[in-house]
């Protein structure tokens, strides 16, 4: 806040602070944009409320300000820029390691001035809600505070305005602090500190001087040296090598480190008010916009899902209040257009007018699994639109752009040829304990079929094993002896079928046959005959005859459902049990 006199001269200022409460839906996968101009060894970065980005360069005398359209404004310093921060009045603070001082660039001015002496200030500065300035020193690994009251009026004779909060080597979980080269501050004025040497993140609660370890990650952190925090408490860390790492804060704890899909990020990190992420990346800036996203699907053939389907489109709530998904009056939420579909494995809600409300907790995320199927040749576009109450505005929408294409020719599906199915041996005697082998050949052009070849025998399928020597292949399966021994005397057809794959259509082989014959004098297992009553009446007797003779080759066995003394009507059915024991070689007809 500023008060000016009637002549327009500033007579006093006061810092105002407040914390907004509300949900904010952002896409988890950012869209990198630019280009920012090439810089010279950038180190510190901060973003103001208007979205202007300020960057310091360690090997020059420049402070670079990038406004809309990446328009650049430069200010001059004493040289060797390090960290940077901005307060509620728009005043910019700069750490100058080469000069061992902290400079302030007042809002609307072009020349900075010294406000404090700090040995080798590092790449991050932070201002709390009261206007107090915090900075770390790489010379003594200590954290300093410069109270607002000591720098609000520029000093003229001394620069001893910094107060040490804790000294280097302070005891923490697992040992002592190493080099604290990055800081961040949340809405409650808690400080977060990145320990370069020990790959840890500490939290220094507001008003305290003892840091507490909150993240100890020896896998994903490799020299953390840039740190930023959003309204949901999610931490973003850049490292000396590797991608930036994200730590979501849910249920009072930080999640396992998640490397972000940004190729590289080091030194400074910052978050704009709209959730846009900024990383110092080599000699440039990576800007990750998360208010929209684009998903590109790999080329596919007509009527087939793309090989990279499904792809995940994830939304997260980076606000500090639950996010509510809108219940539509008709249709659905989300709405997907084009030749794209949402899979059943999605964790985001698929709402209709009959649905109840669905909320996403602060810091939580959900995922829609999207697939693309090309209807014809060409390029295809669509959208995935989710409606929620981002920034407490019901009816807010988040839009993901979807792109797919069909540039591949349709596949040529060949038909393999199956040879005559054979059975070895071709026949066995009734009750014999002997396995059989079923075999066929497969002839094809090109690559080897991957479909499963199955023999069907007596209603049971047997998976074949095929040689891999190329076309023609021999495929065979074995029917175990116990299965053969339980069969009755008869002839059994055998078929072979090859399942389709991406190269070959399904194919069916010609029939083979297998016979079970009865040996003279050896009775079969009990068989069942189903009979249909031709003329109604009460059943008086059951006779099993062989060419008119009772109990010869075919013999009656009690236990069937046909029962004497029962009245049967025409077309009624019942069963008779019998055994077969040949009295001489040859076919033996029966009659009952």
JSON list of C-alpha atoms in Angstrom, two decimals, residues 170-322:
[
{"chain": "A", "resi": 170, "resn": "UNK", "atom": "CA", "xyz": [23.45, -27.22, 12.32]},
{"chain": "A", "resi": 171, "resn": "UNK", "atom": "CA", "xyz": [22.39, -30.64, 13.57]},
{"chain": "A", "resi": 172, "resn": "UNK", "atom": "CA", "xyz": [19.47, -32.21, 11.69]},
{"chain": "A", "resi": 173, "resn": "UNK", "atom": "CA", "xyz": [18.09, -35.70, 11.22]},
{"chain": "A", "resi": 174, "resn": "UNK", "atom": "CA", "xyz": [20.87, -38.00, 10.08]},
{"chain": "A", "resi": 175, "resn": "UNK", "atom": "CA", "xyz": [23.77, -35.61, 10.67]},
{"chain": "A", "resi": 176, "resn": "UNK", "atom": "CA", "xyz": [24.40, -31.93, 10.00]},
{"chain": "A", "resi": 177, "resn": "UNK", "atom": "CA", "xyz": [23.37, -29.50, 7.30]},
{"chain": "A", "resi": 178, "resn": "UNK", "atom": "CA", "xyz": [25.51, -29.16, 4.21]},
{"chain": "A", "resi": 179, "resn": "UNK", "atom": "CA", "xyz": [25.42, -26.31, 1.73]},
{"chain": "A", "resi": 180, "resn": "UNK", "atom": "CA", "xyz": [21.97, -24.68, 1.74]},
{"chain": "A", "resi": 181, "resn": "UNK", "atom": "CA", "xyz": [21.83, -23.23, -1.78]},
{"chain": "A", "resi": 182, "resn": "UNK", "atom": "CA", "xyz": [18.07, -22.95, -2.40]},
{"chain": "A", "resi": 183, "resn": "UNK", "atom": "CA", "xyz": [15.06, -21.76, -0.42]},
{"chain": "A", "resi": 184, "resn": "UNK", "atom": "CA", "xyz": [11.30, -21.44, -0.79]},
{"chain": "A", "resi": 185, "resn": "UNK", "atom": "CA", "xyz": [8.59, -19.94, 1.44]},
{"chain": "A", "resi": 186, "resn": "UNK", "atom": "CA", "xyz": [4.91, -20.87, 1.87]},
{"chain": "A", "resi": 187, "resn": "UNK", "atom": "CA", "xyz": [1.84, -18.81, 2.76]},
{"chain": "A", "resi": 188, "resn": "UNK", "atom": "CA", "xyz": [2.45, -19.43, 6.48]},
{"chain": "A", "resi": 189, "resn": "UNK", "atom": "CA", "xyz": [6.02, -18.04, 6.20]},
{"chain": "A", "resi": 190, "resn": "UNK", "atom": "CA", "xyz": [7.59, -21.47, 6.72]},
{"chain": "A", "resi": 191, "resn": "UNK", "atom": "CA", "xyz": [10.93, -21.73, 4.95]},
{"chain": "A", "resi": 192, "resn": "UNK", "atom": "CA", "xyz": [12.05, -24.74, 2.90]},
{"chain": "A", "resi": 193, "resn": "UNK", "atom": "CA", "xyz": [15.76, -25.33, 2.42]},
{"chain": "A", "resi": 194, "resn": "UNK", "atom": "CA", "xyz": [17.59, -27.50, -0.14]},
{"chain": "A", "resi": 195, "resn": "UNK", "atom": "CA", "xyz": [20.78, -29.19, 1.13]},
{"chain": "A", "resi": 196, "resn": "UNK", "atom": "CA", "xyz": [23.08, -29.60, -1.86]},
{"chain": "A", "resi": 197, "resn": "UNK", "atom": "CA", "xyz": [25.57, -31.94, -0.15]},
{"chain": "A", "resi": 198, "resn": "UNK", "atom": "CA", "xyz": [23.14, -34.35, 1.54]},
{"chain": "A", "resi": 199, "resn": "UNK", "atom": "CA", "xyz": [20.29, -34.44, -1.05]},
{"chain": "A", "resi": 200, "resn": "UNK", "atom": "CA", "xyz": [17.76, -33.36, 1.56]},
{"chain": "A", "resi": 201, "resn": "UNK", "atom": "CA", "xyz": [14.98, -30.82, 1.93]},
{"chain": "A", "resi": 202, "resn": "UNK", "atom": "CA", "xyz": [14.48, -29.16, 5.33]},
{"chain": "A", "resi": 203, "resn": "UNK", "atom": "CA", "xyz": [11.58, -27.18, 6.76]},
{"chain": "A", "resi": 204, "resn": "UNK", "atom": "CA", "xyz": [12.21, -24.22, 9.04]},
{"chain": "A", "resi": 205, "resn": "UNK", "atom": "CA", "xyz": [8.94, -23.31, 10.72]},
{"chain": "A", "resi": 206, "resn": "UNK", "atom": "CA", "xyz": [8.20, -19.58, 10.91]},
{"chain": "A", "resi": 207, "resn": "UNK", "atom": "CA", "xyz": [9.88, -17.98, 13.93]},
{"chain": "A", "resi": 208, "resn": "UNK", "atom": "CA", "xyz": [12.17, -20.95, 14.66]},
{"chain": "A", "resi": 209, "resn": "UNK", "atom": "CA", "xyz": [15.88, -21.51, 14.08]},
{"chain": "A", "resi": 210, "resn": "UNK", "atom": "CA", "xyz": [16.15, -25.32, 13.91]},
{"chain": "A", "resi": 211, "resn": "UNK", "atom": "CA", "xyz": [15.57, -26.97, 10.51]},
{"chain": "A", "resi": 212, "resn": "UNK", "atom": "CA", "xyz": [13.75, -30.34, 10.34]},
{"chain": "A", "resi": 213, "resn": "UNK", "atom": "CA", "xyz": [14.31, -32.92, 7.59]},
{"chain": "A", "resi": 214, "resn": "UNK", "atom": "CA", "xyz": [11.15, -33.49, 5.54]},
{"chain": "A", "resi": 215, "resn": "UNK", "atom": "CA", "xyz": [12.63, -35.15, 2.43]},
{"chain": "A", "resi": 216, "resn": "UNK", "atom": "CA", "xyz": [15.72, -37.37, 2.34]},
{"chain": "A", "resi": 217, "resn": "UNK", "atom": "CA", "xyz": [15.96, -38.62, -1.26]},
{"chain": "A", "resi": 218, "resn": "UNK", "atom": "CA", "xyz": [19.21, -40.21, -2.35]},
{"chain": "A", "resi": 219, "resn": "UNK", "atom": "CA", "xyz": [17.65, -41.59, -5.55]},
{"chain": "A", "resi": 220, "resn": "UNK", "atom": "CA", "xyz": [16.00, -38.65, -7.33]},
{"chain": "A", "resi": 221, "resn": "UNK", "atom": "CA", "xyz": [17.89, -35.68, -5.89]},
{"chain": "A", "resi": 222, "resn": "UNK", "atom": "CA", "xyz": [21.35, -35.05, -7.26]},
{"chain": "A", "resi": 223, "resn": "UNK", "atom": "CA", "xyz": [22.64, -31.79, -5.85]},
{"chain": "A", "resi": 224, "resn": "UNK", "atom": "CA", "xyz": [19.40, -29.81, -5.31]},
{"chain": "A", "resi": 225, "resn": "UNK", "atom": "CA", "xyz": [19.93, -26.13, -6.10]},
{"chain": "A", "resi": 226, "resn": "UNK", "atom": "CA", "xyz": [16.54, -24.69, -7.03]},
{"chain": "A", "resi": 227, "resn": "UNK", "atom": "CA", "xyz": [13.33, -24.84, -4.98]},
{"chain": "A", "resi": 228, "resn": "UNK", "atom": "CA", "xyz": [9.71, -23.66, -5.37]},
{"chain": "A", "resi": 229, "resn": "UNK", "atom": "CA", "xyz": [6.44, -24.43, -3.56]},
{"chain": "A", "resi": 230, "resn": "UNK", "atom": "CA", "xyz": [2.81, -24.04, -4.65]},
{"chain": "A", "resi": 231, "resn": "UNK", "atom": "CA", "xyz": [-0.40, -23.35, -2.71]},
{"chain": "A", "resi": 232, "resn": "UNK", "atom": "CA", "xyz": [-1.04, -27.08, -2.19]},
{"chain": "A", "resi": 233, "resn": "UNK", "atom": "CA", "xyz": [2.37, -27.51, -0.57]},
{"chain": "A", "resi": 234, "resn": "UNK", "atom": "CA", "xyz": [3.87, -29.38, -3.56]},
{"chain": "A", "resi": 235, "resn": "UNK", "atom": "CA", "xyz": [7.63, -28.87, -3.80]},
{"chain": "A", "resi": 236, "resn": "UNK", "atom": "CA", "xyz": [9.55, -28.59, -7.08]},
{"chain": "A", "resi": 237, "resn": "UNK", "atom": "CA", "xyz": [13.30, -29.08, -6.94]},
{"chain": "A", "resi": 238, "resn": "UNK", "atom": "CA", "xyz": [15.92, -28.57, -9.64]},
{"chain": "A", "resi": 239, "resn": "UNK", "atom": "CA", "xyz": [19.25, -30.35, -9.37]},
{"chain": "A", "resi": 240, "resn": "UNK", "atom": "CA", "xyz": [22.83, -30.05, -10.59]},
{"chain": "A", "resi": 241, "resn": "UNK", "atom": "CA", "xyz": [22.05, -32.94, -12.94]},
{"chain": "A", "resi": 242, "resn": "UNK", "atom": "CA", "xyz": [18.90, -34.69, -14.01]},
{"chain": "A", "resi": 243, "resn": "UNK", "atom": "CA", "xyz": [15.30, -33.59, -14.39]},
{"chain": "A", "resi": 244, "resn": "UNK", "atom": "CA", "xyz": [13.44, -31.46, -11.84]},
{"chain": "A", "resi": 245, "resn": "UNK", "atom": "CA", "xyz": [11.77, -33.52, -9.10]},
{"chain": "A", "resi": 246, "resn": "UNK", "atom": "CA", "xyz": [8.22, -33.06, -7.82]},
{"chain": "A", "resi": 247, "resn": "UNK", "atom": "CA", "xyz": [7.07, -33.92, -4.28]},
{"chain": "A", "resi": 248, "resn": "UNK", "atom": "CA", "xyz": [3.30, -33.80, -3.72]},
{"chain": "A", "resi": 249, "resn": "UNK", "atom": "CA", "xyz": [2.10, -32.99, -0.20]},
{"chain": "A", "resi": 250, "resn": "UNK", "atom": "CA", "xyz": [-0.90, -35.09, 0.83]},
{"chain": "A", "resi": 251, "resn": "UNK", "atom": "CA", "xyz": [-2.16, -36.41, 4.16]},
{"chain": "A", "resi": 252, "resn": "UNK", "atom": "CA", "xyz": [0.54, -34.52, 6.04]},
{"chain": "A", "resi": 253, "resn": "UNK", "atom": "CA", "xyz": [3.50, -36.07, 4.23]},
{"chain": "A", "resi": 254, "resn": "UNK", "atom": "CA", "xyz": [5.47, -35.74, 1.01]},
{"chain": "A", "resi": 255, "resn": "UNK", "atom": "CA", "xyz": [5.18, -38.34, -1.73]},
{"chain": "A", "resi": 256, "resn": "UNK", "atom": "CA", "xyz": [8.07, -40.20, -3.29]},
{"chain": "A", "resi": 257, "resn": "UNK", "atom": "CA", "xyz": [10.05, -38.07, -5.73]},
{"chain": "A", "resi": 258, "resn": "UNK", "atom": "CA", "xyz": [8.59, -37.91, -9.25]},
{"chain": "A", "resi": 259, "resn": "UNK", "atom": "CA", "xyz": [11.05, -36.75, -11.94]},
{"chain": "A", "resi": 260, "resn": "UNK", "atom": "CA", "xyz": [9.25, -34.33, -14.24]},
{"chain": "A", "resi": 261, "resn": "UNK", "atom": "CA", "xyz": [9.05, -34.63, -18.06]},
{"chain": "A", "resi": 262, "resn": "UNK", "atom": "CA", "xyz": [11.41, -31.69, -18.47]},
{"chain": "A", "resi": 263, "resn": "UNK", "atom": "CA", "xyz": [14.69, -32.73, -20.03]},
{"chain": "A", "resi": 264, "resn": "UNK", "atom": "CA", "xyz": [16.89, -30.80, -17.65]},
{"chain": "A", "resi": 265, "resn": "UNK", "atom": "CA", "xyz": [16.62, -28.17, -14.94]},
{"chain": "A", "resi": 266, "resn": "UNK", "atom": "CA", "xyz": [19.19, -26.57, -12.67]},
{"chain": "A", "resi": 267, "resn": "UNK", "atom": "CA", "xyz": [19.68, -23.54, -10.44]},
{"chain": "A", "resi": 268, "resn": "UNK", "atom": "CA", "xyz": [16.56, -21.43, -9.92]},
{"chain": "A", "resi": 269, "resn": "UNK", "atom": "CA", "xyz": [12.91, -22.49, -9.94]},
{"chain": "A", "resi": 270, "resn": "UNK", "atom": "CA", "xyz": [9.76, -20.38, -9.62]},
{"chain": "A", "resi": 271, "resn": "UNK", "atom": "CA", "xyz": [5.96, -20.75, -9.80]},
{"chain": "A", "resi": 272, "resn": "UNK", "atom": "CA", "xyz": [3.63, -18.11, -11.23]},
{"chain": "A", "resi": 273, "resn": "UNK", "atom": "CA", "xyz": [0.23, -17.35, -9.78]},
{"chain": "A", "resi": 274, "resn": "UNK", "atom": "CA", "xyz": [-1.44, -19.42, -12.52]},
{"chain": "A", "resi": 275, "resn": "UNK", "atom": "CA", "xyz": [0.65, -22.48, -11.66]},
{"chain": "A", "resi": 276, "resn": "UNK", "atom": "CA", "xyz": [3.11, -22.03, -14.52]},
{"chain": "A", "resi": 277, "resn": "UNK", "atom": "CA", "xyz": [6.51, -23.53, -13.65]},
{"chain": "A", "resi": 278, "resn": "UNK", "atom": "CA", "xyz": [9.79, -21.84, -14.57]},
{"chain": "A", "resi": 279, "resn": "UNK", "atom": "CA", "xyz": [13.15, -23.61, -14.46]},
{"chain": "A", "resi": 280, "resn": "UNK", "atom": "CA", "xyz": [16.66, -22.35, -15.18]},
{"chain": "A", "resi": 281, "resn": "UNK", "atom": "CA", "xyz": [17.74, -24.84, -17.85]},
{"chain": "A", "resi": 282, "resn": "UNK", "atom": "CA", "xyz": [21.36, -24.48, -18.91]},
{"chain": "A", "resi": 283, "resn": "UNK", "atom": "CA", "xyz": [21.58, -21.00, -20.43]},
{"chain": "A", "resi": 284, "resn": "UNK", "atom": "CA", "xyz": [17.87, -20.60, -20.98]},
{"chain": "A", "resi": 285, "resn": "UNK", "atom": "CA", "xyz": [14.51, -20.76, -19.20]},
{"chain": "A", "resi": 286, "resn": "UNK", "atom": "CA", "xyz": [11.99, -23.58, -19.51]},
{"chain": "A", "resi": 287, "resn": "UNK", "atom": "CA", "xyz": [8.41, -22.37, -19.07]},
{"chain": "A", "resi": 288, "resn": "UNK", "atom": "CA", "xyz": [5.96, -25.17, -18.27]},
{"chain": "A", "resi": 289, "resn": "UNK", "atom": "CA", "xyz": [2.34, -24.12, -18.82]},
{"chain": "A", "resi": 290, "resn": "UNK", "atom": "CA", "xyz": [-0.15, -26.41, -17.07]},
{"chain": "A", "resi": 291, "resn": "UNK", "atom": "CA", "xyz": [-3.47, -24.68, -17.75]},
{"chain": "A", "resi": 292, "resn": "UNK", "atom": "CA", "xyz": [-3.71, -26.69, -20.97]},
{"chain": "A", "resi": 293, "resn": "UNK", "atom": "CA", "xyz": [-2.02, -29.73, -22.47]},
{"chain": "A", "resi": 294, "resn": "UNK", "atom": "CA", "xyz": [-1.72, -31.53, -25.79]},
{"chain": "A", "resi": 295, "resn": "UNK", "atom": "CA", "xyz": [-1.63, -35.29, -26.35]},
{"chain": "A", "resi": 296, "resn": "UNK", "atom": "CA", "xyz": [-0.29, -36.61, -29.66]},
{"chain": "A", "resi": 297, "resn": "UNK", "atom": "CA", "xyz": [-0.98, -40.23, -30.58]},
{"chain": "A", "resi": 298, "resn": "UNK", "atom": "CA", "xyz": [1.24, -42.40, -32.77]},
{"chain": "A", "resi": 299, "resn": "UNK", "atom": "CA", "xyz": [0.12, -43.22, -36.31]},
{"chain": "A", "resi": 300, "resn": "UNK", "atom": "CA", "xyz": [-2.16, -46.20, -36.57]},
{"chain": "A", "resi": 301, "resn": "UNK", "atom": "CA", "xyz": [-4.11, -48.16, -39.16]},
{"chain": "A", "resi": 302, "resn": "UNK", "atom": "CA", "xyz": [-7.77, -47.68, -39.96]},
{"chain": "A", "resi": 303, "resn": "UNK", "atom": "CA", "xyz": [-10.00, -49.29, -37.36]},
{"chain": "A", "resi": 304, "resn": "UNK", "atom": "CA", "xyz": [-7.15, -50.02, -34.94]},
{"chain": "A", "resi": 305, "resn": "UNK", "atom": "CA", "xyz": [-6.14, -48.30, -31.71]},
{"chain": "A", "resi": 306, "resn": "UNK", "atom": "CA", "xyz": [-2.84, -46.45, -31.89]},
{"chain": "A", "resi": 307, "resn": "UNK", "atom": "CA", "xyz": [0.10, -48.46, -30.51]},
{"chain": "A", "resi": 308, "resn": "UNK", "atom": "CA", "xyz": [0.58, -45.92, -27.70]},
{"chain": "A", "resi": 309, "resn": "UNK", "atom": "CA", "xyz": [-3.08, -46.07, -26.58]},
{"chain": "A", "resi": 310, "resn": "UNK", "atom": "CA", "xyz": [-4.13, -45.46, -23.92]},
{"chain": "A", "resi": 311, "resn": "UNK", "atom": "CA", "xyz": [-2.31, -42.28, -22.93]},
{"chain": "A", "resi": 312, "resn": "UNK", "atom": "CA", "xyz": [-2.83, -40.66, -19.54]},
{"chain": "A", "resi": 313, "resn": "UNK", "atom": "CA", "xyz": [-4.23, -37.15, -19.12]},
{"chain": "A", "resi": 314, "resn": "UNK", "atom": "CA", "xyz": [-3.87, -36.24, -15.45]},
{"chain": "A", "resi": 315, "resn": "UNK", "atom": "CA", "xyz": [-5.44, -33.35, -13.56]},
{"chain": "A", "resi": 316, "resn": "UNK", "atom": "CA", "xyz": [-4.23, -32.27, -10.14]},
{"chain": "A", "resi": 317, "resn": "UNK", "atom": "CA", "xyz": [-5.57, -29.85, -7.57]},
{"chain": "A", "resi": 318, "resn": "UNK", "atom": "CA", "xyz": [-2.77, -27.40, -6.84]},
{"chain": "A", "resi": 319, "resn": "UNK", "atom": "CA", "xyz": [-5.01, -25.13, -4.81]},
{"chain": "A", "resi": 320, "resn": "UNK", "atom": "CA", "xyz": [-5.54, -25.14, -1.05]},
{"chain": "A", "resi": 321, "resn": "UNK", "atom": "CA", "xyz": [-9.22, -26.19, -1.06]},
{"chain": "A", "resi": 322, "resn": "UNK", "atom": "CA", "xyz": [-11.00, -29.26, -2.47]}
]
